Coordinates of C-alpha atoms in Angstrom, one line a residue:
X110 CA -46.9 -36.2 7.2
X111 CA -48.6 -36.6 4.1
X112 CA -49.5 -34.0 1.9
X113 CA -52.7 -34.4 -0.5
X114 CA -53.6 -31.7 -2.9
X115 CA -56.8 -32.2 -4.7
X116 CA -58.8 -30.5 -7.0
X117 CA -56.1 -27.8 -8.4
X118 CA -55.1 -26.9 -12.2
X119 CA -51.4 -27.8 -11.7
X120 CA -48.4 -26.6 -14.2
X121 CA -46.4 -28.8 -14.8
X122 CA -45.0 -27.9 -18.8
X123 CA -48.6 -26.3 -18.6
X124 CA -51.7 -25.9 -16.5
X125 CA -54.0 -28.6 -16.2
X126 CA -56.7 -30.3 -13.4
X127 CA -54.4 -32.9 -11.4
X128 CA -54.2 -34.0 -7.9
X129 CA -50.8 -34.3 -6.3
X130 CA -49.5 -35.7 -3.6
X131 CA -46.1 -35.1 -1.4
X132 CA -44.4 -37.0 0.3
X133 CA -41.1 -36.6 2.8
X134 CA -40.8 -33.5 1.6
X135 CA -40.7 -34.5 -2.0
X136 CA -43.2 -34.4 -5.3
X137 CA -45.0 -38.0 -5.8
X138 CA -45.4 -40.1 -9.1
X139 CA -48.4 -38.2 -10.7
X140 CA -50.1 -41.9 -9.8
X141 CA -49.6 -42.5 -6.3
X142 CA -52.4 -42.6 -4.4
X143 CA -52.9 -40.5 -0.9
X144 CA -52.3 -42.7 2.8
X145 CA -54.9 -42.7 5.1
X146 CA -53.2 -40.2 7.6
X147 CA -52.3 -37.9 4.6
X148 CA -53.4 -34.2 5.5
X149 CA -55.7 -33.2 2.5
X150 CA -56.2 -29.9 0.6
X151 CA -59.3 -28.6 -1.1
X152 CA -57.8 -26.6 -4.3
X153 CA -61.2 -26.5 -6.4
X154 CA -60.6 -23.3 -8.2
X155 CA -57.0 -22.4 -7.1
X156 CA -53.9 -22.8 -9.4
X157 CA -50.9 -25.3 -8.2
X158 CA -47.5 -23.6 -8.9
X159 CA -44.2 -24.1 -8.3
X160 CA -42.9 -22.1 -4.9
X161 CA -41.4 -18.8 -5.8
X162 CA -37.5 -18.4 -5.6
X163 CA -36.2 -15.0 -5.2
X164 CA -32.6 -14.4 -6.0
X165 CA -32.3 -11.0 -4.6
X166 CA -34.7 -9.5 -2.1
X167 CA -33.7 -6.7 0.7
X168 CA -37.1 -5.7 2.1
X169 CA -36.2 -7.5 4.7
X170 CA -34.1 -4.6 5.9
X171 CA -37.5 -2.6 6.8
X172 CA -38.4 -5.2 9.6
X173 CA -34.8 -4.5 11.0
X174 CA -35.1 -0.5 10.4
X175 CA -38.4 0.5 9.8
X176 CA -37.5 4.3 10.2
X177 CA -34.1 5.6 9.6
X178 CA -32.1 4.9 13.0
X179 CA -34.7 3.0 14.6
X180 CA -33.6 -0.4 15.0
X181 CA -35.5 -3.7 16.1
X182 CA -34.0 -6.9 17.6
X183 CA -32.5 -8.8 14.3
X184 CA -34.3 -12.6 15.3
X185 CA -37.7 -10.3 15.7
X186 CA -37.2 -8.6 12.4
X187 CA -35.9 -12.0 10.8
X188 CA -39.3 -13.9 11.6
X189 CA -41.4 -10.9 10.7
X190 CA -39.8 -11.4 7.7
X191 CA -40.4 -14.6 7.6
X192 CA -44.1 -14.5 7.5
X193 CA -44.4 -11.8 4.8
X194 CA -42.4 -14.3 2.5
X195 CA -44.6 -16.9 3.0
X196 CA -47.6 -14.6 2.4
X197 CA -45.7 -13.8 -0.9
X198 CA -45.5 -17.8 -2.2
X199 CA -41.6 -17.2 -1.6
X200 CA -40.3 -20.4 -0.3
X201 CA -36.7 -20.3 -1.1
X202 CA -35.3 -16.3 -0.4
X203 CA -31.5 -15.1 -0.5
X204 CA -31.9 -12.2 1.7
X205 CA -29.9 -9.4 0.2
X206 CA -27.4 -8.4 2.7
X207 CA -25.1 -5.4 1.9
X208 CA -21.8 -5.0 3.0
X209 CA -20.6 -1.7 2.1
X210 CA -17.8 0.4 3.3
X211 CA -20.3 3.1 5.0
X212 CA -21.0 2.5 8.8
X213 CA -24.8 1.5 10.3
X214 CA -27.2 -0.7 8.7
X215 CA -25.2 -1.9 5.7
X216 CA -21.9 -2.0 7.5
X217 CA -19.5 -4.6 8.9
X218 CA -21.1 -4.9 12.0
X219 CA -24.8 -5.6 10.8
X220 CA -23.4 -7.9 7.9
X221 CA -21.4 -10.0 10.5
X222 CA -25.2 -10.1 12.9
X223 CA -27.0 -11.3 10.0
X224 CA -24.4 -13.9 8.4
X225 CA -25.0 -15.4 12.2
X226 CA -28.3 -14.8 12.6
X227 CA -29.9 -16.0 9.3
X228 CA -27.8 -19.8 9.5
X229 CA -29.2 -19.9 13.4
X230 CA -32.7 -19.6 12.4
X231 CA -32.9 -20.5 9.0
X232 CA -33.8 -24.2 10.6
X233 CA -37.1 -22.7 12.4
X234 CA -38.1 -20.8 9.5
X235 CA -40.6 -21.5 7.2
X236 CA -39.0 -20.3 3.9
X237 CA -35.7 -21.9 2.9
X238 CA -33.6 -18.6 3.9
X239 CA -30.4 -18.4 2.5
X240 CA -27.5 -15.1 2.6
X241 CA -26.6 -13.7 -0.6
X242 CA -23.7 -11.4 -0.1
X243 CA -23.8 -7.9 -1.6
X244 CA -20.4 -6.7 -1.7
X245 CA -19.4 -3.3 -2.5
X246 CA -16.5 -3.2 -4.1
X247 CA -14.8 -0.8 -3.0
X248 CA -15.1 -2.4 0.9
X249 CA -11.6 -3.3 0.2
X250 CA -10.8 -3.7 3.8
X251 CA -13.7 -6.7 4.2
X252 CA -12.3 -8.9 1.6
X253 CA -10.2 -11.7 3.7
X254 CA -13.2 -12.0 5.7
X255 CA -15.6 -12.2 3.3
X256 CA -12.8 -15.1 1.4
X257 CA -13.1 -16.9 4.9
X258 CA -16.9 -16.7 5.1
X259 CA -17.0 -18.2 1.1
X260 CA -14.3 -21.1 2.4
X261 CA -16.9 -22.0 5.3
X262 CA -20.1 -22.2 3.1
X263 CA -22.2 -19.2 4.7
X264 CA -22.8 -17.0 1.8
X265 CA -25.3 -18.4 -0.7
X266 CA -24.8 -16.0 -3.5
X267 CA -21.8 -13.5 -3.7
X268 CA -23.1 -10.1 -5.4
X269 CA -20.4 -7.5 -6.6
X270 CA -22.3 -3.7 -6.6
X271 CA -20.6 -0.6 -6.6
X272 CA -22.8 2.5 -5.7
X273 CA -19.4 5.0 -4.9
X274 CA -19.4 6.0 -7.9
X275 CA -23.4 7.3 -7.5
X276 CA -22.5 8.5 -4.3
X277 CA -20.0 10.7 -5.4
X278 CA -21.9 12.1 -8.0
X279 CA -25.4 12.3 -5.4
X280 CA -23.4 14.5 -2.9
X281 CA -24.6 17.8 -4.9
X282 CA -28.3 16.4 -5.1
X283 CA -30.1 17.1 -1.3
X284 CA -32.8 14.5 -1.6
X285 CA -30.0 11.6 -2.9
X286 CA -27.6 12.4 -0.7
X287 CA -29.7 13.2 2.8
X288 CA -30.9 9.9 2.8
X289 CA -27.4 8.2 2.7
X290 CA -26.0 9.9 4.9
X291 CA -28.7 9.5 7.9
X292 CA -28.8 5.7 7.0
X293 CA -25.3 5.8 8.2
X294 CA -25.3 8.1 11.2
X295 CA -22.5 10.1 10.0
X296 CA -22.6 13.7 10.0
X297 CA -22.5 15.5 6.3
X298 CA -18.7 16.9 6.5
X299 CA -17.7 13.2 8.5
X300 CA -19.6 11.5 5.5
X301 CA -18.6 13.7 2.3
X302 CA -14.6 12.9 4.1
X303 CA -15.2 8.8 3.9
X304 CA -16.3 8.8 0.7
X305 CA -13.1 10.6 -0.7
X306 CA -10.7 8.2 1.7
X307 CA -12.7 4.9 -0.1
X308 CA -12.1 6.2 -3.5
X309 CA -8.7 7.2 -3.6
X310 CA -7.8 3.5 -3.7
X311 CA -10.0 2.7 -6.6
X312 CA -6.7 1.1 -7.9
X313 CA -7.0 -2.1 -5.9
X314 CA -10.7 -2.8 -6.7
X315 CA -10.3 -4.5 -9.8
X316 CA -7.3 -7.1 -7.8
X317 CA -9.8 -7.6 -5.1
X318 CA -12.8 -8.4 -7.1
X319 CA -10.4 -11.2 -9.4
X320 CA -9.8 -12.7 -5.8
X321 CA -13.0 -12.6 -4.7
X322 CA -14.4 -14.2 -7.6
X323 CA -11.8 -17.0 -7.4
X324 CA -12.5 -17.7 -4.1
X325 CA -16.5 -18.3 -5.0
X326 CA -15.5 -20.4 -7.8
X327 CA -13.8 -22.8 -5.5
X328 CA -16.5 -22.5 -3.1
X329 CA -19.0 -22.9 -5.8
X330 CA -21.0 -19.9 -5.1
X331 CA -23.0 -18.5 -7.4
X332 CA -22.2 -14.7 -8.4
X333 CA -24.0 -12.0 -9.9
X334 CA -23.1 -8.7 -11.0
X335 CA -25.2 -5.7 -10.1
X336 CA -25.8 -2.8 -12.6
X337 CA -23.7 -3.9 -15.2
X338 CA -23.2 -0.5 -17.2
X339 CA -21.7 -1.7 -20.5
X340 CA -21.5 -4.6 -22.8
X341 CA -17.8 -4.3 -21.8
X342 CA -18.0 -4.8 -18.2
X343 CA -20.7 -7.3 -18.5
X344 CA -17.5 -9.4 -21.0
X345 CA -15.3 -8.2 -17.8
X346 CA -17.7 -10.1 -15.2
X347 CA -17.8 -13.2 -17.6
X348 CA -14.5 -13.7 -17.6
X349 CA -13.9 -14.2 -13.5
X350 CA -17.1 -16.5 -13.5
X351 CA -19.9 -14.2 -12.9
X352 CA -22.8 -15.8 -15.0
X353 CA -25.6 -14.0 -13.2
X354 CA -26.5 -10.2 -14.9
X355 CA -28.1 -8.8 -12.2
X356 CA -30.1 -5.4 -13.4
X357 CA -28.0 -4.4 -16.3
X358 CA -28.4 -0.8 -17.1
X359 CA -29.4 -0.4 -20.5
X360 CA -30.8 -2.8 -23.2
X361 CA -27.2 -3.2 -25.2
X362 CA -25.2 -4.7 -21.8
X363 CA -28.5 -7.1 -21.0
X364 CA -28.0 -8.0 -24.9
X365 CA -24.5 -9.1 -24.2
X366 CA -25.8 -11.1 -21.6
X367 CA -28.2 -12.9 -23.4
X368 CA -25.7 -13.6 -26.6
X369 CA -24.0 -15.3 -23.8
X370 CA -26.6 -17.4 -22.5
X371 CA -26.2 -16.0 -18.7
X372 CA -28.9 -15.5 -16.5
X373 CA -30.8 -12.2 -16.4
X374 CA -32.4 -10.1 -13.7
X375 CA -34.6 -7.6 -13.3
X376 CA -37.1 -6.5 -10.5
X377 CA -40.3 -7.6 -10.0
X378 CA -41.5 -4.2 -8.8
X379 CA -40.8 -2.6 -12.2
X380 CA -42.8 -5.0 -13.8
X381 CA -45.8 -4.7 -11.2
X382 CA -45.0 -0.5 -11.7
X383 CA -45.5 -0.5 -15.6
X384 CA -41.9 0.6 -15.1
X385 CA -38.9 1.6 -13.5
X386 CA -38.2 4.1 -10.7
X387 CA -34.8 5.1 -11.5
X388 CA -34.7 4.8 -15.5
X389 CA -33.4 2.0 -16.0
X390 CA -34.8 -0.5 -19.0
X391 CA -38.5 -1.4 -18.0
X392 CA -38.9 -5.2 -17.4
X393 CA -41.7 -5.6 -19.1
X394 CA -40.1 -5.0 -22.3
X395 CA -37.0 -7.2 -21.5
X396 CA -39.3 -10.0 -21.0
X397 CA -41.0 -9.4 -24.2
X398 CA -37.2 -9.1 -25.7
X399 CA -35.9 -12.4 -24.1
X400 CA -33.5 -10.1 -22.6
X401 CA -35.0 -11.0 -18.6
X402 CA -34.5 -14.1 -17.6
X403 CA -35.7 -14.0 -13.9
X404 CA -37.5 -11.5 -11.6
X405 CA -36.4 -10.5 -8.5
X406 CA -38.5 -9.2 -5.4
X407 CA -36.1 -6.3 -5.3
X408 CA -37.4 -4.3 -2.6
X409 CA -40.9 -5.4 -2.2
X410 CA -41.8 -9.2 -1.7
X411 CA -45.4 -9.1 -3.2
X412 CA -44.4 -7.7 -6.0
X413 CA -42.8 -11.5 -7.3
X414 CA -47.0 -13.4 -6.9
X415 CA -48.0 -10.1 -9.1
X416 CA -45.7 -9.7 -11.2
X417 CA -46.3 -13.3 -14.0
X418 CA -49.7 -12.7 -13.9
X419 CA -49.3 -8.6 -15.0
X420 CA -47.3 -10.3 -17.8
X421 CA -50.2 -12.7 -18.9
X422 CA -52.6 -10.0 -18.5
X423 CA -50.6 -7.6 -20.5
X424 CA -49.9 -10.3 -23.1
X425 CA -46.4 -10.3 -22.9
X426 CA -46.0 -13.9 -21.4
X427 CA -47.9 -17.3 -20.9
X428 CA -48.4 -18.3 -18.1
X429 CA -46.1 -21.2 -18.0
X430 CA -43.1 -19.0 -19.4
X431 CA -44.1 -16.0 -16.9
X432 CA -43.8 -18.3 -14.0
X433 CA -40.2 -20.1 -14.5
X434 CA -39.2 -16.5 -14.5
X435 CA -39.9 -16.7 -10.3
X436 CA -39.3 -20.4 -10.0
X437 CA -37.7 -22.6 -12.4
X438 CA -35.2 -20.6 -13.7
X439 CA -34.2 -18.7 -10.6
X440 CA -33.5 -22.4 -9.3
X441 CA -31.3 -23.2 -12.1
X442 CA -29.0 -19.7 -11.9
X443 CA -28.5 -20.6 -8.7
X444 CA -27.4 -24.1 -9.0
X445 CA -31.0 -25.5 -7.2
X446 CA -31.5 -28.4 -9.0
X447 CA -34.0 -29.9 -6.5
X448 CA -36.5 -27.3 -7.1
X449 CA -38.3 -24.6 -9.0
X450 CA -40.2 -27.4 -11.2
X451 CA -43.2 -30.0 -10.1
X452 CA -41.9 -33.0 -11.0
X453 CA -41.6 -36.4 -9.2
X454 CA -38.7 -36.5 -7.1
X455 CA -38.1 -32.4 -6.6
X456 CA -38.6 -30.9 -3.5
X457 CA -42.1 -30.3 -3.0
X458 CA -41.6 -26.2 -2.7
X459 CA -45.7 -25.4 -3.8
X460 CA -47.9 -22.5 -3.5
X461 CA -51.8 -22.7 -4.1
X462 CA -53.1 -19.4 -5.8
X463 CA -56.4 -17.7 -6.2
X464 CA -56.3 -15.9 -9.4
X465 CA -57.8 -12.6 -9.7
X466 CA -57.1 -9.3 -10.5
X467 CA -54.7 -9.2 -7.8
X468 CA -54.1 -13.3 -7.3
X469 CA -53.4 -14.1 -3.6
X470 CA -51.8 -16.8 -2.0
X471 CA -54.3 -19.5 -0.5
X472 CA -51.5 -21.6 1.1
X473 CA -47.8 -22.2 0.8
X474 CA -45.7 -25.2 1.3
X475 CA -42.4 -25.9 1.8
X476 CA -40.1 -28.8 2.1
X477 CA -44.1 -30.5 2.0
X478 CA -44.7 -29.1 4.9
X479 CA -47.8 -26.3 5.1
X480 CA -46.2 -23.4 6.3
X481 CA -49.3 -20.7 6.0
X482 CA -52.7 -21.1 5.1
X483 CA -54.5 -18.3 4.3
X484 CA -58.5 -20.0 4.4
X485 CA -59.0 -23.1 7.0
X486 CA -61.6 -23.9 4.8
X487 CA -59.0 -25.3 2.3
X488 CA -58.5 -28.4 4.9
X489 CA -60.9 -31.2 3.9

């Protein structure tokens, strides 16, 4: 069906008043005029953005395990999911799957029940759901699988992390370590004895990741490195392929991204926070810099609707540039080249806002379908 918009301030390379309409799931010519049967919406008043594309999002992960060892059915937690997305404009999401080397909700067994799950329902879903892979490095004993699951085409976007290092160093600070360990089920002397057996063969990480990274290149999966901690192994990343800096550690290492003309992220939360929560560079300032290139729901999905309009109101963006950093440029890191823009011919991926202090989302739309409506008084 039909989609007519009319009414809204649209951006496009800016804002302006503009109808629109969509068409089989694509953008229109700015002059094509609405059929009969078209389903219309009233957007007097509401601003017409692109859909929101978030690279990197787990909260997800609190639908599956909304208390520490309390678990709900995975297609349940997927479609609760689901609906807070689409409450959060987010029409395209990579859910953020970790694969670690630990047991319980971010082991091998969960990571193989989601990799199934999300392709069986991403068809029934409302936002375009996608797996992005974050592999721990040292989860040496995954890689052939992981090889096989980039040959078949069911991981999205291939993240390497390494948090054994931090873990090692968190086992002689109670409130880090507690929480680890009970997301894992282990006891304290059972945990404290894996994490010694995973990094004695810190040796063949290095091999595993250049293999890795080959294998995505022929796949043509995008990759992304997480917590880059130098300049140095942000070069190091570059030079297997990975052109995504995903929460570089310090201002110097996001500079060496930038020199390099890679994609940058950093989390929408911080930016929503003023700051962020484990002292690492504050995103605000990184946009101001140049030195972020695209925000990330992180942890909290309605962080990525608040997050532009903090910058505007903060005067560290336009709105124009502020947005891309959820939409356009997202898109283009990740190889989307159907979306992230309105422009005849790309995907019509839209969300109608009503700006405020805290803007809300009035309606989002996917594929040009309506997929939630938050008024029924926006139907004409």
């Amino acid at each position: 069906m039909a989609l007519w918009i009319e009414g809204g301030t649209v951006l496009r390379d800016e804002l302006g008043p503009s109808d629109l309409l969509l068409e089989a799931g694509r953008i229109a010519p700015e002059t094509a005029s609405p059929p009969a049967a078209a389903l219309r919406l009233k957007a007097r008043g509401l601003l017409v953005l692109p859909g929101i594309v978030d690279c990197h999002g787990d909260a997800f992960e609190r639908h599956i395990m909304p208390r520490p060892g309390v678990a709900f059915d995975l297609d349940l937690a997927l479609r609760d999911a689901d609906r807070a997305l689409l409450a959060s404009g987010i029409t395209t999401a990579y859910h953020g799957v970790t694969w670690s080397w630990e047991p319980g909700l971010r082991g091998a067994e969960n990571a193989r029940r989601l990799v199934e799950r999300i392709a069986a329902l991403a068809p029934s879903l409302g936002a375009d759901t996608r797996f992005h892979l974050r592999h721990e490095t040292f989860n040496l004993d995954a890689e052939e699988e992981i090889r096989s699951w980039l040959r078949e085409g069911r991981v999205g976007a291939l993240a390497f992390n390494d948090h054994t290092e931090g873990t090692l160093k968190a086992r002689h600070r109670p409130d880090k370590i507690g929480k680890m360990v009970e997301r894992t089920g282990l006891d304290r002397a059972a945990f404290d004895a894996l994490v010694e057996r995973v990094y004695a063969r810190k040796g063949e990480v290095a091999g595993s990741i250049e293999r890795l990274a080959q294998a995505a290149r022929e796949a043509g999966v995008p990759m992304l490195s997480h917590d880059d901690m130098t300049p140095a192994m942000r070069r190091w990343y570059r030079e297997r392929g990975v052109g995504i800096a995903e929460f570089p550690i310090d201002e110097a290492t996001a500079r060496e991204a930038a020199a390099a003309g890679e994609a940058i992220v950093f989390g929408a939360p911080n930016v929503v926070r003023g700051g962020s929560h484990t002292g690492c560079p504050a995103a605000e300032e990184m946009v101001r810099e140049g030195l972020c290139t695209i925000l990330a729901s992180d942890y909290y999905y309605a962080a990525l609707l608040q997050a532009p309009f903090a910058l505007v109101e903060r005067g560290a963006a336009t709105l124009a540039s502020a947005w891309a950093l959820v939409s356009r440029n997202p898109a283009e890191a990740l190889g989307l080249v159907d979306r992230g823009a309105i422009r005849p011919g790309l995907r019509a991926d839209l969300v109608l806002v009503e700006p405020g202090p805290q803007p809300r989302i009035a309606a989002t739309i996917v594929a040009g379908r309506l997929v939630h409506l938050a008024d029924q008084r926006l139907l004409a």
